[in-house]
Short mmCIF file of C-alpha atoms in Angstrom, two decimals:
data_model
loop_
_atom_site.label_atom_id
_atom_site.label_comp_id
_atom_site.label_asym_id
_atom_site.label_seq_id
_atom_site.Cartn_x
_atom_site.Cartn_y
_atom_site.Cartn_z
CA ALA A 1 210.31 215.26 -17.24
CA CYS A 2 206.91 216.68 -17.96
CA ALA A 3 206.08 220.26 -17.09
CA HIS A 4 203.13 219.15 -14.93
CA CYS A 5 205.44 217.07 -12.75
CA ALA A 6 208.34 219.51 -12.62
CA ALA A 7 206.04 222.23 -11.25
CA GLY A 8 205.50 220.31 -8.01
CA HIS A 9 208.19 217.63 -7.79
CA ALA A 10 211.97 218.00 -7.87
CA GLY A 11 213.97 215.32 -9.66
CA GLU A 12 216.77 215.21 -7.10
CA PRO A 13 216.65 212.73 -4.22
CA GLY A 14 215.66 214.34 -0.91
CA LYS A 15 214.72 217.66 -2.51
CA HIS A 16 211.04 218.35 -1.94
CA GLY A 17 208.89 221.12 -3.36
CA VAL A 18 205.13 221.43 -3.16
CA GLY A 19 205.22 217.65 -3.57
CA PRO A 20 207.85 215.06 -2.68
CA SER A 21 210.91 214.40 -4.82
CA ARG A 22 210.06 212.01 -7.66
CA ALA A 23 213.52 210.41 -7.46
CA GLY A 24 213.52 206.90 -6.03
CA VAL A 25 209.72 206.69 -5.82
CA PHE A 26 209.23 203.61 -8.04
CA GLY A 27 208.70 200.51 -5.92
CA THR A 28 208.20 202.39 -2.64
CA THR A 29 205.10 202.44 -0.48
CA ALA A 30 203.00 205.61 -0.66
CA GLY A 31 204.03 208.12 2.01
CA GLU A 32 207.39 206.53 2.87
CA ILE A 33 209.79 209.00 1.17
CA PRO A 34 211.59 210.68 4.11
CA GLY A 35 211.50 214.42 4.68
CA TYR A 36 208.10 215.18 3.13
CA SER A 37 204.85 215.78 5.01
CA PHE A 38 202.41 213.47 3.23
CA SER A 39 198.65 213.70 3.71
CA THR A 40 197.12 211.20 6.10
CA ALA A 41 195.17 209.84 3.13
CA MET A 42 198.39 209.10 1.24
CA LYS A 43 200.15 207.59 4.24
CA ASN A 44 197.16 205.34 4.92
CA SER A 45 196.53 204.37 1.28
CA GLY A 46 198.71 201.25 1.39
CA LEU A 47 199.68 201.77 -2.26
CA THR A 48 202.95 200.55 -3.73
CA TRP A 49 204.19 202.67 -6.63
CA ASP A 50 204.42 200.09 -9.41
CA GLU A 51 203.46 200.65 -13.05
CA ALA A 52 199.78 199.76 -12.63
CA THR A 53 199.30 201.91 -9.52
CA LEU A 54 201.13 204.89 -11.00
CA ASP A 55 199.00 204.60 -14.14
CA ARG A 56 195.78 204.61 -12.10
CA TYR A 57 196.98 207.44 -9.87
CA LEU A 58 198.17 209.64 -12.74
CA THR A 59 194.81 209.13 -14.45
CA SER A 60 192.90 210.54 -11.49
CA PRO A 61 194.86 211.19 -8.28
CA MET A 62 191.89 212.34 -6.22
CA LYS A 63 189.80 209.28 -7.13
CA VAL A 64 192.61 206.85 -6.27
CA VAL A 65 193.57 208.61 -3.01
CA PRO A 66 190.68 210.78 -1.83
CA GLY A 67 192.21 213.47 0.37
CA THR A 68 195.57 213.55 -1.43
CA LYS A 69 197.34 216.92 -1.36
CA MET A 70 198.20 216.55 -5.06
CA ALA A 71 196.10 219.15 -6.86
CA PHE A 72 196.80 217.70 -10.33
CA ALA A 73 193.47 216.74 -11.93
CA GLY A 74 194.88 213.79 -13.87
CA LEU A 75 196.16 212.83 -17.28
CA SER A 76 193.82 211.02 -19.68
CA ASP A 77 196.50 210.38 -22.35
CA ALA A 78 197.74 206.79 -21.78
CA GLY A 79 200.87 207.40 -23.88
CA LYS A 80 201.91 210.40 -21.81
CA ARG A 81 201.25 208.50 -18.57
CA LYS A 82 203.48 205.69 -19.84
CA GLU A 83 206.26 208.20 -20.61
CA ILE A 84 206.00 209.67 -17.11
CA ILE A 85 206.05 206.21 -15.52
CA GLU A 86 209.14 205.22 -17.52
CA TYR A 87 210.82 208.45 -16.37
CA ILE A 88 209.90 207.79 -12.72
CA LYS A 89 211.31 204.26 -13.03
CA ALA A 90 214.58 205.65 -14.42
CA ILE A 91 215.34 208.29 -11.76
CA LYS A 92 216.92 206.86 -8.66
#
C-alpha cells in the first residue's frame, strides 16, 4: 500500500480511520461502505469504484467530487495510480 493511502485508510475490512477502509471498495458505489460517515457530496456522487473512476478520482479527488472530505490533492503519476488501483482491486 502507498504511504499516502495508509495515512488515512486502513486495509482491514470494517476498520475506518480518517477515511473509510480501502478493503472491499472496488466495485462498490461511493458512500456505501458501512460504518463510515461519508460526506454528502460523496454519498450523492453516484460513482461506482471501477478502474476508470478510481483513476479519475485519484488524479484529482476534489475536482471529481467537489465537497469530498478527502484532503489528498491528487496523484499525477499514472503508473502510481495504476499500482494503487491494482492494490485496491486485490484487497477484499
